[in-house]
Structure formats: C-alpha cells, structure tokens
Coordinates of C-alpha atoms and ligand atoms in Angstrom, one line a residue:
X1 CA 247.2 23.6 -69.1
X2 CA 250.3 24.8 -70.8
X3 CA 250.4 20.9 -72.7
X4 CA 247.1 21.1 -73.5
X5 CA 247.4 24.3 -75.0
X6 CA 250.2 22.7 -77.1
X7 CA 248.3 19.8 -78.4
X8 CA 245.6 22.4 -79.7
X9 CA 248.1 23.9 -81.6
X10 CA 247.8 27.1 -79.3
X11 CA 250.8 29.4 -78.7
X12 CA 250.6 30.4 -75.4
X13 CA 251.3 34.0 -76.3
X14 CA 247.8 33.9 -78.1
X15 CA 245.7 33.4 -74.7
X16 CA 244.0 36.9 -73.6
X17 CA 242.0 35.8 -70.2
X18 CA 243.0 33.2 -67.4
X19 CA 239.6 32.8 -65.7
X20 CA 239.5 32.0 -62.4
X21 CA 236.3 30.7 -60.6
X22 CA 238.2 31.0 -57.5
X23 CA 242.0 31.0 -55.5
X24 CA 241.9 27.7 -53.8
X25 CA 245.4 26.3 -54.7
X26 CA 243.9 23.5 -56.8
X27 CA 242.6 26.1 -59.6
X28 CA 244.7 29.3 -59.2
X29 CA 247.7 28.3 -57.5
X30 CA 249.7 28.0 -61.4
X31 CA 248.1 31.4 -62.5
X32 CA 251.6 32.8 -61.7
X33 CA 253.1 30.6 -63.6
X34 CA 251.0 30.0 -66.7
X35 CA 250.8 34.3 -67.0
X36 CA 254.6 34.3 -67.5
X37 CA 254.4 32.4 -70.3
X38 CA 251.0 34.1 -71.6
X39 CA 252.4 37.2 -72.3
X40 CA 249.1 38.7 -73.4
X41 CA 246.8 37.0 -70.4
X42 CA 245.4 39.3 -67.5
X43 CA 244.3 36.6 -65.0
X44 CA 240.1 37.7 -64.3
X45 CA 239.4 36.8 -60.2
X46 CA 236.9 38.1 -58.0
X47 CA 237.4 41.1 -56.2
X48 CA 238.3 39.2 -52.7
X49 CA 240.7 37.2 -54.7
X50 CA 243.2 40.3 -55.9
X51 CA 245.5 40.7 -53.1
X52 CA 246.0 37.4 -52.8
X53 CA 246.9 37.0 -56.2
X54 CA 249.2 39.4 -56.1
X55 CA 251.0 38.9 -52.4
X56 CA 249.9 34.9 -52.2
X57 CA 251.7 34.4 -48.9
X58 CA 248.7 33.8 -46.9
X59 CA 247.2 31.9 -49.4
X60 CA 250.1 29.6 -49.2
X61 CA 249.6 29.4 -46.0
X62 CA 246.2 28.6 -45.5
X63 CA 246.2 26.0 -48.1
X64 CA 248.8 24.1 -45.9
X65 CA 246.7 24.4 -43.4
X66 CA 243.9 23.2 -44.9
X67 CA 245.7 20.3 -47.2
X68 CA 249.0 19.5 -45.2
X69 CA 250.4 17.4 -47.5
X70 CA 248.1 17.6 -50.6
X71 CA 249.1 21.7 -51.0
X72 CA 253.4 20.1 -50.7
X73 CA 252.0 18.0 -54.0
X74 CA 250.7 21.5 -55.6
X75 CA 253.5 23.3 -55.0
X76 CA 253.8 26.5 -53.5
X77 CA 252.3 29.8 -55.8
X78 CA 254.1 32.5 -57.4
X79 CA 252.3 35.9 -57.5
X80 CA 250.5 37.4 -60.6
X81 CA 251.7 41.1 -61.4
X82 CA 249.3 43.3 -60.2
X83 CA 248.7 45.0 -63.6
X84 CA 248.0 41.9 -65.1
X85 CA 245.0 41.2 -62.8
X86 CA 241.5 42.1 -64.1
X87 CA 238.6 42.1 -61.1
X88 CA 235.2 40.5 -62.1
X89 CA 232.3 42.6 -61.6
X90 CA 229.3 40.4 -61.3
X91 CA 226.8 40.1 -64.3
X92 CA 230.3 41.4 -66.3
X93 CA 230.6 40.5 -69.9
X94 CA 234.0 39.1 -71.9
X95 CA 233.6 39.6 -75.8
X96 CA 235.7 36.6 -77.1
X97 CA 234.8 36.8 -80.6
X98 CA 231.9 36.5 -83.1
X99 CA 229.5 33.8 -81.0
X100 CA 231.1 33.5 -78.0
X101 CA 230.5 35.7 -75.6
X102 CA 230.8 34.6 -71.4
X103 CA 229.3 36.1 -68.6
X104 CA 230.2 36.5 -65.2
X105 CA 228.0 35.5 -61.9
X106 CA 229.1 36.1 -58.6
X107 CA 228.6 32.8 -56.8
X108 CA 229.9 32.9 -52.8
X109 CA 229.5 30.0 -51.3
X110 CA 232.7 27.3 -52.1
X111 CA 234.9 30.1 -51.5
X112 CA 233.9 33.7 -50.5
X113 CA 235.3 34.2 -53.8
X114 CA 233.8 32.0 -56.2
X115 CA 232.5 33.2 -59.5
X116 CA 230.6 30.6 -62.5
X117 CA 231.1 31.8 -66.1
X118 CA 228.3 31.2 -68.4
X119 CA 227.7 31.0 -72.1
X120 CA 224.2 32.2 -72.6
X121 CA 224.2 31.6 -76.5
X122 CA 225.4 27.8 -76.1
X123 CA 224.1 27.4 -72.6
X124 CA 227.1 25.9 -70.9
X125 CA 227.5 26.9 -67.5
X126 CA 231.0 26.2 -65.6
X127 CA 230.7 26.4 -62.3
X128 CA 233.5 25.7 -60.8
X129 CA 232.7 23.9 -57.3
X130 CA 229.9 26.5 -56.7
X131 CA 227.2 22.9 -57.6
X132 CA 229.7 20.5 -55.6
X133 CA 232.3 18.3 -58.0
X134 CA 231.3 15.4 -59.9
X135 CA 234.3 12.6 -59.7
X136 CA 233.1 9.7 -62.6
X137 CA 229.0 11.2 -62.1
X138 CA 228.8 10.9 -58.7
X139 CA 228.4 14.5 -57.5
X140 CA 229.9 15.2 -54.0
X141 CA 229.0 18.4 -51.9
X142 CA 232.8 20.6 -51.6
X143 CA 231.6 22.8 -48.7
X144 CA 235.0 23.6 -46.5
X145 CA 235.3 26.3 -43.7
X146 CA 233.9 28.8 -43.8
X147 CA 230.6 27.9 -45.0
X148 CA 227.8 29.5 -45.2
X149 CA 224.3 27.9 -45.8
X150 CA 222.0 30.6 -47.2
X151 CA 224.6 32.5 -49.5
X152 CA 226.1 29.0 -50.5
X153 CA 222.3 28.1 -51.6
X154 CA 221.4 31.6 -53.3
X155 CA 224.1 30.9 -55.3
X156 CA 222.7 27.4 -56.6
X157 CA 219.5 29.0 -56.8
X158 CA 220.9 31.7 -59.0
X159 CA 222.6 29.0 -61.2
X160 CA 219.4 27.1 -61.3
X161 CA 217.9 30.6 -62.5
X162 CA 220.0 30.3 -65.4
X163 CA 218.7 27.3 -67.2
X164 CA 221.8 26.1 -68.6
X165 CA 222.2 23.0 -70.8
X166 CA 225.4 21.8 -69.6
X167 CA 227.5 21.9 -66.4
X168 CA 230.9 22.1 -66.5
X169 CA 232.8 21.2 -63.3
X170 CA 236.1 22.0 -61.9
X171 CA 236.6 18.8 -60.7
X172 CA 236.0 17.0 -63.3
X173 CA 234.3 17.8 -67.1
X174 CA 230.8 18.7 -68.5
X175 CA 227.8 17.3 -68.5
X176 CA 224.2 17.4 -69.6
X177 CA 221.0 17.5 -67.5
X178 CA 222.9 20.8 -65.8
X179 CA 219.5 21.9 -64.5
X180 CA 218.9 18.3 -62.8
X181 CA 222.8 18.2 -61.4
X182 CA 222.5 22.1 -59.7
X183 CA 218.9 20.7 -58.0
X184 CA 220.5 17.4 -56.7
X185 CA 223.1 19.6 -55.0
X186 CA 221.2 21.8 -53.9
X187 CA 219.0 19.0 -52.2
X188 CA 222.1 17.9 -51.1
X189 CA 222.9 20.1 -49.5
X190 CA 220.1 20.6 -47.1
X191 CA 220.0 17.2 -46.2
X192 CA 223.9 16.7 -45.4
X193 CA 223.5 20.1 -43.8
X194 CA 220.9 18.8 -41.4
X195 CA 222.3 15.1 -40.9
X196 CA 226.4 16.7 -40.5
X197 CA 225.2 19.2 -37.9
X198 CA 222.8 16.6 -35.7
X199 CA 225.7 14.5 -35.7
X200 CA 228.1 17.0 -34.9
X201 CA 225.6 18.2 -31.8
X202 CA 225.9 14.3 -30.5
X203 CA 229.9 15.1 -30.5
X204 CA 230.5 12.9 -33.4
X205 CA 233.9 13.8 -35.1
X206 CA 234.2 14.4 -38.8
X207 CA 235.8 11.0 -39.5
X208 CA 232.7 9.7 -37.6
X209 CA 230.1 11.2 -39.6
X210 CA 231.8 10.3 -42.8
X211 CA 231.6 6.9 -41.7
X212 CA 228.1 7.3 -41.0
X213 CA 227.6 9.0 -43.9
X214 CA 229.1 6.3 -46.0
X215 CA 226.6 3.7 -44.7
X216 CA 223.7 5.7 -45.0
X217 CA 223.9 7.5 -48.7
X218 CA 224.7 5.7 -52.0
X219 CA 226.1 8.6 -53.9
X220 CA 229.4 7.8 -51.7
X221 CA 229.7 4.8 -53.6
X222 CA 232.3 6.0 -55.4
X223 CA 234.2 5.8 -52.8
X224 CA 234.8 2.2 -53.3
X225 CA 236.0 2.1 -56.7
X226 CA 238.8 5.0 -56.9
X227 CA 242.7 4.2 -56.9
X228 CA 244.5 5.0 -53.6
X229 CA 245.5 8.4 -54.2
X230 CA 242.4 9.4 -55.5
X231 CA 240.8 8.0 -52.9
X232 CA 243.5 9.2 -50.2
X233 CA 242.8 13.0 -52.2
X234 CA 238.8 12.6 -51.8
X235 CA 238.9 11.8 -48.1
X236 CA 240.8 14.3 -46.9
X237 CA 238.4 16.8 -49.1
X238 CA 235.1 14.8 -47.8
X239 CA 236.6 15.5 -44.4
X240 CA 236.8 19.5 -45.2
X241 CA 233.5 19.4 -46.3
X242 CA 231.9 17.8 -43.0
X243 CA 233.8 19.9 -41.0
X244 CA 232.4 22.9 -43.4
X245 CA 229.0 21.7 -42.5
X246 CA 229.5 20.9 -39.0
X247 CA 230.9 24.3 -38.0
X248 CA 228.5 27.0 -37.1
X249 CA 227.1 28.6 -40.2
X250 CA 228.4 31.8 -40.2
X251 CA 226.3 35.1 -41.6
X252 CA 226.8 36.3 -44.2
X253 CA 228.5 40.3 -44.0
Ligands
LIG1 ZN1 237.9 25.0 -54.2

C-alpha cells in the first residue's frame, strides 16, 4: 500500500482514513504498520474489530490457527493506538471532498465484523469478501468458521439492495455487472450450502467434498490454471470455506 501510495505521488502523511472491511490478517494485519507512517490516518473498523486492533494478540493467534503457515508469510501484527481508531456505525457517512462521499454498511457474514463501503454518487460498491472473491472472474464463495447462513445472506441481499454499478473486491479488483456478481453469490451460496452440508452428513471430509466439488462445478475451473502458490494459497482458503459450510450454522446473537 505504502508503494502504491508513492507511485501516485501521495505522501503518506496526506492519508486521513485506513478503511477496513474487516480484521482478518490478509486486510488489517499492516494497519499497524501503515498508521505509523500515516501520521494523520485513524484506521475506521467495525465495532467487534476495536479491541483487537488495539491488543491483536488473539488475533494473531487465531490467524495461525486458521492459516498455519500462510499467517508466518503475513507476518505477525502490531497494534493500532487506541486513539487512532474510529468505530463504524452502520449507514455512517465519510465526507472526502467535493463528489466523493462513502458510506458505510454493516455486512456480517465473512467475518462477524465485516463492513462494505459504498459510493452512492459513482455507484461503486467494495465489498470486501462480504460477495465471495473473484480470482481472474471466477468468483469463489470465502465462507470460513464461523458461518452463518441467514445473516451471511441478509447481507448480500442488502448489497443487492443497493444497485451498485461496480463491485470492488478484496481479493482481487473491480468489476462491472456488480448487481449480476452479488446474485451469483448469493445463488452460490445456497447451493454449496446445501451440497457442503449433505456431504458432510455422509461423513465426507473437507478435502473430500472439494474434490467432489471440483468435478461437479465449473466455476472451480480456475483452479487449473493458477501458479503453485496461488494455487497452494486458494486451497487451503477453499478448504476454510467447506469447512465454514459444513459446520453447524450457528444463530445469529
Ligand atoms: Zn477475510
């Protein structure tokens, strides 16, 4: 972030908000980092996400749980000053400047702690991994433990609600047809949900029923084509969602 920054000409120092649509390691875990060079940033999280920010011990933790060696490869995360952290309120409203203004939209379901930022006036929506990610177009479902069916599609339905132009993804870049993207995942959804857990019921393990999967649904195609580390960096994520799916849904609180 910091290079890019530097080939747009941007001086650190000039950034006001770090965004985050949620704490998993992959898209917060350098917000530490990056603030102590943004001497003006206050890092915006959801309200679940501010301890954590702050003390990230356990988040540490559970991202080594959840990625063994993939969180080593991140590196572990330094904490964000607790003055520096802003809490989202949902439907909250940033002011960046004549034309641009972005709102906030609570969007469990990824992560109890996932929020999507949209740009009514341009109608770009970035969702973070609330829709799934989209590696080269192919979208696939990101739906680790704990998951939770109905909030995890309220939250689609609420992006859907939207009618945004473009979708902009976590993992990886923006696209048109955002209205089409969120309903595919959404479909998605239901039907992985309903294949994962039948599967899971017959005692099939997670690597099982990605194999299954594989055979039985095209958009894992993409599979074939990615580098080994990519590929080595999807499965294990594949894996989390499956195991997401399998596990009993929990209610929401
Ligand atoms: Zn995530």
């Amino acid at each position: 972030m910091l290079s890019a920054l530097s080939e747009l000409n941007i001086s650190p120092g000039e950034i006001d908000y770090i965004i985050l649509t949620h704490i998993h390691i992959d898209h917060a875990g350098g917000a530490g980092t990056a603030i102590r060079e943004m001497s003006g940033a206050r890092v915006i999280a959801h309200s679940r996400a501010r301890s954590h920010l702050i003390d990230p011990t356990r988040l540490w933790k559970a991202s080594q749980d959840t990625l063994g060696n993939l969180a080593q490869q991140y590196g572990s995360i330094e904490p964000v000053p607790e003055d520096r952290v802003l809490v989202a309120e949902d439907l909250m409203k940033l002011d960046l400047g004549p034309g641009l203004e972005l709102e906030v939209h609570l969007t469990p379901g990824h992560a109890p702690h996932h929020l999507s930022i949209f740009d009514r006036a341009n109608g770009v929506l970035v969702a973070g991994e609330a829709a799934g990610v989209c590696i080269d177009g192919a979208i696939r479902l990101a739906t680790p433990r704990p998951f939770r069916l109905e909030e995890t599609l309220s939250s689609i339905d609420r992006l859907i609600a939207l009618e945004p132009q473009t979708l902009c993804y976590g993992h990886f870049g923006c696209y048109g047809n955002a209205s089409e993207k969120l309903n595919f995942a959404r479909q998605k959804l239901l039907d992985w949900y309903e294949v994962v857990n039948s599967l899971s019921k017959e005692g099939k393990n997670s690597e099982e029923i990605l194999t299954i999967l594989r055979e039985k649904d095209s958009s894992l195609d993409y599979l074939n084509g990615l580098s080994k580390d990519t590929y080595n960096r999807e499965h294990v994520l594949l894996i989390n969602t499956i195991n997401g799916l399998s596990g009993p849904t929990v209610k929401s609180d």
